[in-house]
PDB file of C-alpha atoms in Angstrom:
ATOM      1  CA  UNK A1128       0.000   0.000   0.000  1.00 35.00           C
ATOM      2  CA  UNK A1129       1.411   3.378  -0.987  1.00 39.00           C
ATOM      3  CA  UNK A1130       1.941   5.827   1.835  1.00 42.00           C
ATOM      4  CA  UNK A1131       1.318   9.492   1.293  1.00 44.00           C
ATOM      5  CA  UNK A1132       3.046  12.633   2.400  1.00 47.00           C
ATOM      6  CA  UNK A1133       2.580  16.075   0.898  1.00 43.00           C
ATOM      7  CA  UNK A1134       6.383  16.280   0.677  1.00 43.00           C
ATOM      8  CA  UNK A1135       6.543  13.086  -1.381  1.00 44.00           C
ATOM      9  CA  UNK A1136       3.988  14.102  -4.020  1.00 43.00           C
ATOM     10  CA  UNK A1137       6.400  15.469  -6.597  1.00 45.00           C
ATOM     11  CA  UNK A1138       5.789  16.298 -10.241  1.00 44.00           C
ATOM     12  CA  UNK A1139       5.944  13.169 -12.343  1.00 48.00           C
ATOM     13  CA  UNK A1140       4.608  11.048  -9.501  1.00 56.00           C
ATOM     14  CA  UNK A1141       2.027   8.384 -10.162  1.00 64.00           C
ATOM     15  CA  UNK A1142      -1.349   9.756 -11.221  1.00 76.00           C
ATOM     16  CA  UNK A1143      -4.080  10.095  -8.652  1.00 86.00           C
ATOM     17  CA  UNK A1144      -6.128   6.906  -8.483  1.00 92.00           C
ATOM     18  CA  UNK A1145      -9.337   6.430  -6.551  1.00 93.00           C
ATOM     19  CA  UNK A1146      -7.405   4.466  -3.923  1.00 94.00           C
ATOM     20  CA  UNK A1147      -4.736   7.168  -3.666  1.00 94.00           C
ATOM     21  CA  UNK A1148      -7.445   9.826  -3.344  1.00 96.00           C
ATOM     22  CA  UNK A1149      -8.871   7.929  -0.370  1.00 96.00           C
ATOM     23  CA  UNK A1150      -5.415   7.563   1.197  1.00 96.00           C
ATOM     24  CA  UNK A1151      -4.581  11.226   0.738  1.00 96.00           C
ATOM     25  CA  UNK A1152      -7.903  12.453   2.134  1.00 97.00           C
ATOM     26  CA  UNK A1153      -7.707  10.021   5.055  1.00 97.00           C
ATOM     27  CA  UNK A1154      -4.221  11.224   5.923  1.00 96.00           C
ATOM     28  CA  UNK A1155      -5.353  14.865   5.689  1.00 96.00           C
ATOM     29  CA  UNK A1156      -8.217  14.045   8.055  1.00 96.00           C
ATOM     30  CA  UNK A1157      -5.918  11.975  10.296  1.00 95.00           C
ATOM     31  CA  UNK A1158      -8.005   8.815   9.997  1.00 96.00           C
ATOM     32  CA  UNK A1159      -7.567   5.428   8.354  1.00 96.00           C
ATOM     33  CA  UNK A1160      -9.007   5.115   4.813  1.00 95.00           C
ATOM     34  CA  UNK A1161     -11.557   2.609   6.137  1.00 95.00           C
ATOM     35  CA  UNK A1162     -12.824   5.292   8.545  1.00 96.00           C
ATOM     36  CA  UNK A1163     -13.683   7.768   5.770  1.00 96.00           C
ATOM     37  CA  UNK A1164     -17.348   8.593   5.244  1.00 95.00           C
ATOM     38  CA  UNK A1165     -19.303   7.211   2.298  1.00 95.00           C
ATOM     39  CA  UNK A1166     -18.747   8.483  -1.238  1.00 96.00           C
ATOM     40  CA  UNK A1167     -21.622  10.985  -1.007  1.00 96.00           C
ATOM     41  CA  UNK A1168     -21.147  12.162   2.573  1.00 97.00           C
ATOM     42  CA  UNK A1169     -19.841  15.659   3.282  1.00 97.00           C
ATOM     43  CA  UNK A1170     -16.172  15.497   4.292  1.00 98.00           C
ATOM     44  CA  UNK A1171     -16.409  18.812   6.157  1.00 97.00           C
ATOM     45  CA  UNK A1172     -19.138  17.337   8.366  1.00 96.00           C
ATOM     46  CA  UNK A1173     -16.645  14.586   9.206  1.00 96.00           C
ATOM     47  CA  UNK A1174     -13.776  16.897  10.147  1.00 95.00           C
ATOM     48  CA  UNK A1175     -12.050  18.026   6.948  1.00 97.00           C
ATOM     49  CA  UNK A1176     -10.885  21.640   7.252  1.00 97.00           C
ATOM     50  CA  UNK A1177      -9.859  24.269   4.721  1.00 96.00           C
ATOM     51  CA  UNK A1178      -6.141  24.065   5.531  1.00 96.00           C
ATOM     52  CA  UNK A1179      -6.097  20.314   4.889  1.00 97.00           C
ATOM     53  CA  UNK A1180      -8.012  20.877   1.670  1.00 97.00           C
ATOM     54  CA  UNK A1181      -5.441  23.435   0.495  1.00 97.00           C
ATOM     55  CA  UNK A1182      -2.640  20.978   1.300  1.00 96.00           C
ATOM     56  CA  UNK A1183      -4.397  18.330  -0.785  1.00 97.00           C
ATOM     57  CA  UNK A1184      -4.802  20.784  -3.673  1.00 96.00           C
ATOM     58  CA  UNK A1185      -1.091  21.595  -3.510  1.00 96.00           C
ATOM     59  CA  UNK A1186      -0.165  17.907  -3.534  1.00 94.00           C
ATOM     60  CA  UNK A1187      -2.458  17.285  -6.511  1.00 93.00           C
ATOM     61  CA  UNK A1188      -0.987  20.256  -8.380  1.00 93.00           C
ATOM     62  CA  UNK A1189       2.476  18.735  -7.903  1.00 92.00           C
ATOM     63  CA  UNK A1190       1.115  15.580  -9.505  1.00 90.00           C
ATOM     64  CA  UNK A1191      -0.079  17.602 -12.489  1.00 90.00           C
ATOM     65  CA  UNK A1192      -3.753  17.674 -11.509  1.00 91.00           C
ATOM     66  CA  UNK A1193      -5.353  21.118 -11.643  1.00 91.00           C
ATOM     67  CA  UNK A1194      -8.331  21.529  -9.353  1.00 94.00           C
ATOM     68  CA  UNK A1195      -9.368  24.513  -7.275  1.00 95.00           C
ATOM     69  CA  UNK A1196     -10.690  25.104  -3.789  1.00 97.00           C
ATOM     70  CA  UNK A1197     -14.105  26.463  -4.902  1.00 96.00           C
ATOM     71  CA  UNK A1198     -14.713  23.413  -7.097  1.00 96.00           C
ATOM     72  CA  UNK A1199     -13.841  21.011  -4.294  1.00 97.00           C
ATOM     73  CA  UNK A1200     -15.830  22.805  -1.626  1.00 96.00           C
ATOM     74  CA  UNK A1201     -18.925  23.139  -3.819  1.00 96.00           C
ATOM     75  CA  UNK A1202     -19.490  19.436  -3.034  1.00 97.00           C
ATOM     76  CA  UNK A1203     -16.901  18.139  -0.552  1.00 97.00           C
ATOM     77  CA  UNK A1204     -17.527  14.429  -1.044  1.00 97.00           C
ATOM     78  CA  UNK A1205     -15.178  11.667  -2.146  1.00 97.00           C
ATOM     79  CA  UNK A1206     -17.437  10.859  -5.081  1.00 97.00           C
ATOM     80  CA  UNK A1207     -17.487  14.424  -6.386  1.00 97.00           C
ATOM     81  CA  UNK A1208     -13.772  14.898  -5.793  1.00 97.00           C
ATOM     82  CA  UNK A1209     -13.040  11.744  -7.768  1.00 96.00           C
ATOM     83  CA  UNK A1210     -15.137  13.087 -10.664  1.00 94.00           C
ATOM     84  CA  UNK A1211     -13.131  16.321 -10.607  1.00 94.00           C
ATOM     85  CA  UNK A1212      -9.723  14.669 -10.289  1.00 93.00           C
ATOM     86  CA  UNK A1213     -10.361  12.034 -12.933  1.00 89.00           C
ATOM     87  CA  UNK A1214     -11.791  14.436 -15.522  1.00 85.00           C
ATOM     88  CA  UNK A1215      -9.565  14.757 -18.612  1.00 78.00           C
ATOM     89  CA  UNK A1216      -9.177  18.530 -18.142  1.00 73.00           C
ATOM     90  CA  UNK A1217      -7.964  18.071 -14.532  1.00 74.00           C
ATOM     91  CA  UNK A1218      -4.725  16.487 -15.756  1.00 67.00           C
ATOM     92  CA  UNK A1219      -4.101  19.244 -18.279  1.00 58.00           C
ATOM     93  CA  UNK A1220      -1.128  20.700 -16.427  1.00 47.00           C
ATOM     94  CA  UNK A1221       1.001  17.569 -16.749  1.00 43.00           C
TER      95      UNK A1221
END
């Protein structure tokens, strides 16, 4: 299982997969991936804060994935975030 650190997410790193998304969000929330809420549950309601979200955005940018804070916070769920991160235009910066 890949471990995640914002310092390790360098440009040219492996693309964000659904599993990696879960690992990264879980680490940001300081929980195990199995403890994350369901795909359509609000992450903010479960403890995700804006600073952690900005750190995730920065890590994704270093991986070549362009996504912004307003887009993520419009629907802060794992399901919506996966749609944003996996969209063809999200990887346009690579």
